mmCIF file of C-alpha atoms in Angstrom:
data_model
loop_
_atom_site.group_PDB
_atom_site.id
_atom_site.type_symbol
_atom_site.label_atom_id
_atom_site.label_comp_id
_atom_site.label_asym_id
_atom_site.label_seq_id
_atom_site.Cartn_x
_atom_site.Cartn_y
_atom_site.Cartn_z
ATOM 1 C CA UNK A 1486 61.788 36.977 91.683
ATOM 2 C CA UNK A 1487 62.990 35.449 88.409
ATOM 3 C CA UNK A 1488 65.896 35.856 86.036
ATOM 4 C CA UNK A 1489 65.228 34.531 82.551
ATOM 5 C CA UNK A 1490 68.023 32.481 80.975
ATOM 6 C CA UNK A 1491 70.059 34.380 78.366
ATOM 7 C CA UNK A 1492 68.752 32.097 75.608
ATOM 8 C CA UNK A 1493 65.185 33.270 76.361
ATOM 9 C CA UNK A 1494 65.705 37.022 76.102
ATOM 10 C CA UNK A 1495 65.980 39.425 73.205
ATOM 11 C CA UNK A 1496 69.108 41.578 73.288
ATOM 12 C CA UNK A 1497 69.392 44.765 71.237
ATOM 13 C CA UNK A 1498 72.898 45.827 70.208
ATOM 14 C CA UNK A 1499 73.625 49.371 69.076
ATOM 15 C CA UNK A 1500 76.886 50.768 67.723
ATOM 16 C CA UNK A 1501 76.653 54.555 67.922
ATOM 17 C CA UNK A 1502 79.317 56.584 66.108
ATOM 18 C CA UNK A 1503 81.168 59.469 67.692
ATOM 19 C CA UNK A 1504 79.302 62.726 67.369
ATOM 20 C CA UNK A 1505 80.788 66.148 68.015
ATOM 21 C CA UNK A 1506 82.660 65.749 71.355
ATOM 22 C CA UNK A 1507 80.837 62.575 72.426
ATOM 23 C CA UNK A 1508 82.824 59.383 71.698
ATOM 24 C CA UNK A 1509 79.876 56.967 72.024
ATOM 25 C CA UNK A 1510 80.962 53.433 71.015
ATOM 26 C CA UNK A 1511 83.813 54.538 68.738
ATOM 27 C CA UNK A 1512 86.730 53.937 71.123
ATOM 28 C CA UNK A 1513 86.095 50.376 72.322
ATOM 29 C CA UNK A 1514 83.791 49.395 69.470
ATOM 30 C CA UNK A 1515 81.582 47.617 72.028
ATOM 31 C CA UNK A 1516 77.842 48.077 71.535
ATOM 32 C CA UNK A 1517 75.249 49.499 73.843
ATOM 33 C CA UNK A 1518 73.346 46.381 74.966
ATOM 34 C CA UNK A 1519 69.707 46.233 76.077
ATOM 35 C CA UNK A 1520 68.579 42.929 77.600
ATOM 36 C CA UNK A 1521 64.794 43.049 77.182
ATOM 37 C CA UNK A 1522 62.607 41.537 79.929
ATOM 38 C CA UNK A 1523 65.575 39.757 81.495
ATOM 39 C CA UNK A 1524 64.271 39.747 85.066
ATOM 40 C CA UNK A 1525 61.373 40.279 87.424
ATOM 41 C CA UNK A 1526 62.892 41.477 90.686
ATOM 42 C CA UNK A 1527 62.922 44.252 93.252
ATOM 43 C CA UNK A 1528 65.921 46.536 93.580
ATOM 44 C CA UNK A 1529 67.256 44.501 96.500
ATOM 45 C CA UNK A 1530 66.796 41.215 94.591
ATOM 46 C CA UNK A 1531 68.557 42.575 91.500
ATOM 47 C CA UNK A 1532 71.296 43.997 93.714
ATOM 48 C CA UNK A 1533 71.777 40.574 95.330
ATOM 49 C CA UNK A 1534 71.984 38.914 91.894
ATOM 50 C CA UNK A 1535 74.575 41.409 90.654
ATOM 51 C CA UNK A 1536 76.617 40.958 93.829
ATOM 52 C CA UNK A 1537 76.408 37.167 93.406
ATOM 53 C CA UNK A 1538 77.702 37.345 89.807
ATOM 54 C CA UNK A 1539 80.356 39.768 91.171
ATOM 55 C CA UNK A 1540 81.155 41.722 88.009
ATOM 56 C CA UNK A 1541 79.643 45.067 89.051
ATOM 57 C CA UNK A 1542 78.790 46.725 92.348
ATOM 58 C CA UNK A 1543 75.341 48.334 92.716
ATOM 59 C CA UNK A 1544 75.836 51.948 93.818
ATOM 60 C CA UNK A 1545 72.580 53.864 93.536
ATOM 61 C CA UNK A 1546 68.844 53.678 92.859
ATOM 62 C CA UNK A 1547 67.320 56.599 90.996
ATOM 63 C CA UNK A 1548 65.895 57.667 87.643
ATOM 64 C CA UNK A 1549 68.159 58.935 84.856
ATOM 65 C CA UNK A 1550 69.372 62.500 84.468
ATOM 66 C CA UNK A 1551 67.536 64.524 81.856
ATOM 67 C CA UNK A 1552 70.792 66.159 80.736
ATOM 68 C CA UNK A 1553 72.836 64.205 78.201
ATOM 69 C CA UNK A 1554 76.028 62.934 79.834
ATOM 70 C CA UNK A 1555 78.565 60.134 79.590
ATOM 71 C CA UNK A 1556 81.265 58.538 81.714
ATOM 72 C CA UNK A 1557 84.947 58.342 80.793
ATOM 73 C CA UNK A 1558 86.098 56.366 83.823
ATOM 74 C CA UNK A 1559 83.783 53.344 83.749
ATOM 75 C CA UNK A 1560 81.215 51.315 81.888
ATOM 76 C CA UNK A 1561 77.741 51.361 83.485
ATOM 77 C CA UNK A 1562 75.062 48.712 84.049
ATOM 78 C CA UNK A 1563 71.492 49.949 84.540
ATOM 79 C CA UNK A 1564 68.729 47.625 85.736
ATOM 80 C CA UNK A 1565 65.218 49.000 85.269
ATOM 81 C CA UNK A 1566 63.318 48.367 88.516
ATOM 82 C CA UNK A 1567 60.001 50.072 87.790
ATOM 83 C CA UNK A 1568 58.145 52.024 85.165
ATOM 84 C CA UNK A 1569 58.773 52.713 81.505
ATOM 85 C CA UNK A 1570 60.787 55.492 79.914
ATOM 86 C CA UNK A 1571 62.000 56.795 76.599
ATOM 87 C CA UNK A 1572 65.771 57.207 76.826
ATOM 88 C CA UNK A 1573 68.280 58.708 74.420
ATOM 89 C CA UNK A 1574 71.715 57.227 73.758
ATOM 90 C CA UNK A 1575 74.328 58.959 71.621
ATOM 91 C CA UNK A 1576 73.344 62.613 72.044
ATOM 92 C CA UNK A 1577 69.900 64.114 71.568
ATOM 93 C CA UNK A 1578 70.808 65.948 68.340
ATOM 94 C CA UNK A 1579 72.889 63.081 66.921
ATOM 95 C CA UNK A 1580 71.226 61.713 63.750
ATOM 96 C CA UNK A 1581 72.563 58.224 64.693
ATOM 97 C CA UNK A 1582 71.134 58.338 68.241
ATOM 98 C CA UNK A 1583 69.114 55.456 69.699
ATOM 99 C CA UNK A 1584 65.843 56.268 71.491
ATOM 100 C CA UNK A 1585 64.465 53.057 73.006
ATOM 101 C CA UNK A 1586 61.499 52.666 75.295
ATOM 102 C CA UNK A 1587 62.725 50.578 78.215
ATOM 103 C CA UNK A 1588 60.702 49.050 81.020
ATOM 104 C CA UNK A 1589 60.957 47.206 84.322
ATOM 105 C CA UNK A 1590 62.982 44.041 83.819
ATOM 106 C CA UNK A 1591 65.319 45.442 81.173
ATOM 107 C CA UNK A 1592 69.060 45.618 81.804
ATOM 108 C CA UNK A 1593 71.268 48.056 79.893
ATOM 109 C CA UNK A 1594 75.041 47.783 79.501
ATOM 110 C CA UNK A 1595 76.320 51.277 78.659
ATOM 111 C CA UNK A 1596 79.926 51.390 77.392
ATOM 112 C CA UNK A 1597 82.050 54.268 78.653
ATOM 113 C CA UNK A 1598 81.706 57.248 76.323
ATOM 114 C CA UNK A 1599 78.088 56.623 75.332
ATOM 115 C CA UNK A 1600 75.945 59.674 76.056
ATOM 116 C CA UNK A 1601 72.636 58.939 77.748
ATOM 117 C CA UNK A 1602 69.669 60.830 79.123
ATOM 118 C CA UNK A 1603 66.032 60.491 80.116
ATOM 119 C CA UNK A 1604 63.666 61.948 77.532
ATOM 120 C CA UNK A 1605 60.346 60.957 79.103
ATOM 121 C CA UNK A 1606 59.189 59.030 82.161
ATOM 122 C CA UNK A 1607 56.133 57.362 80.628
ATOM 123 C CA UNK A 1608 54.439 56.153 83.847
ATOM 124 C CA UNK A 1609 55.788 58.587 86.439
ATOM 125 C CA UNK A 1610 57.628 55.894 88.411
ATOM 126 C CA UNK A 1611 60.750 55.152 86.343
ATOM 127 C CA UNK A 1612 63.487 53.827 88.615
ATOM 128 C CA UNK A 1613 66.833 52.113 87.958
ATOM 129 C CA UNK A 1614 69.638 50.417 89.834
ATOM 130 C CA UNK A 1615 73.017 51.765 88.702
ATOM 131 C CA UNK A 1616 76.103 49.558 88.948
ATOM 132 C CA UNK A 1617 79.773 49.800 87.995
ATOM 133 C CA UNK A 1618 82.700 47.381 87.698
ATOM 134 C CA UNK A 1619 84.834 46.784 90.796
ATOM 135 C CA UNK A 1620 87.210 49.633 91.550
ATOM 136 C CA UNK A 1621 85.592 52.049 89.097
ATOM 137 C CA UNK A 1622 84.019 55.371 90.002
ATOM 138 C CA UNK A 1623 81.833 57.303 87.603
ATOM 139 C CA UNK A 1624 82.522 60.816 86.434
ATOM 140 C CA UNK A 1625 80.244 63.180 84.542
ATOM 141 C CA UNK A 1626 81.175 64.366 81.052
ATOM 142 C CA UNK A 1627 78.921 66.441 78.839
ATOM 143 C CA UNK A 1628 80.801 66.781 75.546
ATOM 144 C CA UNK A 1629 81.541 70.472 76.094
ATOM 145 C CA UNK A 1630 84.623 72.424 75.014
ATOM 146 C CA UNK A 1631 85.915 72.859 78.567
ATOM 147 C CA UNK A 1632 86.452 69.088 78.858
ATOM 148 C CA UNK A 1633 89.827 67.653 77.859
ATOM 149 C CA UNK A 1634 88.881 65.496 74.878
ATOM 150 C CA UNK A 1635 92.307 63.830 74.647
ATOM 151 C CA UNK A 1636 92.212 62.858 78.331
ATOM 152 C CA UNK A 1637 88.663 61.510 77.985
ATOM 153 C CA UNK A 1638 89.679 59.408 74.978
ATOM 154 C CA UNK A 1639 92.757 58.101 76.814
ATOM 155 C CA UNK A 1640 90.732 57.225 79.937
ATOM 156 C CA UNK A 1641 88.111 55.314 77.944
ATOM 157 C CA UNK A 1642 90.735 53.486 75.861
ATOM 158 C CA UNK A 1643 92.401 52.216 79.045
ATOM 159 C CA UNK A 1644 89.228 50.596 80.402
ATOM 160 C CA UNK A 1645 88.962 46.826 80.162
ATOM 161 C CA UNK A 1646 85.724 45.335 78.846
ATOM 162 C CA UNK A 1647 83.779 42.761 80.869
ATOM 163 C CA UNK A 1648 85.339 39.311 81.167
ATOM 164 C CA UNK A 1649 82.032 38.009 82.571
ATOM 165 C CA UNK A 1650 78.493 39.167 81.888
ATOM 166 C CA UNK A 1651 77.108 41.418 84.685
ATOM 167 C CA UNK A 1652 73.774 39.539 84.875
ATOM 168 C CA UNK A 1653 74.652 36.055 83.621
ATOM 169 C CA UNK A 1654 78.304 35.490 84.466
ATOM 170 C CA UNK A 1655 79.944 33.159 81.940
ATOM 171 C CA UNK A 1656 76.763 32.739 79.851
ATOM 172 C CA UNK A 1657 75.825 36.287 78.896
ATOM 173 C CA UNK A 1658 76.204 38.284 75.700
ATOM 174 C CA UNK A 1659 78.428 41.079 77.085
ATOM 175 C CA UNK A 1660 81.487 38.822 76.940
ATOM 176 C CA UNK A 1661 80.818 37.754 73.339
ATOM 177 C CA UNK A 1662 80.470 41.140 71.628
#
């Protein structure tokens, strides 16, 4: 098990504009963050690290849904445990979408409102650990007309951003964006 220091990792930052009924990063103006090759750890080791830092609580281990969705009630932290995958952030038809290939050891900080989905599991064993800030419970929004857009916007606007980095505590990038 190893966790590389924040100064040794590459971090991608992506601001994704609102598109149709998907707010993306427009409400908080906080970027989608991808910490590349930040760790080498099993799900239980990553879970222990996240619990030690105590910013988010690990809640599930799974792949990513293939249907584009976002959360209005919480930010999300995804630690890639195994495999490689092509993901889509921002909405599959959005011309400003981001489609990174992520792999084991990457950590993704997904701001509330950012649509995300699995496009392709490249190795057949893509697995993530999903975590959320204390006291937050995820919902599922799809950017469809039956959803109350004003309520979604209000819910996202009321969420506080991280005061400590989920993986690095006081040293990580999430608190400086």
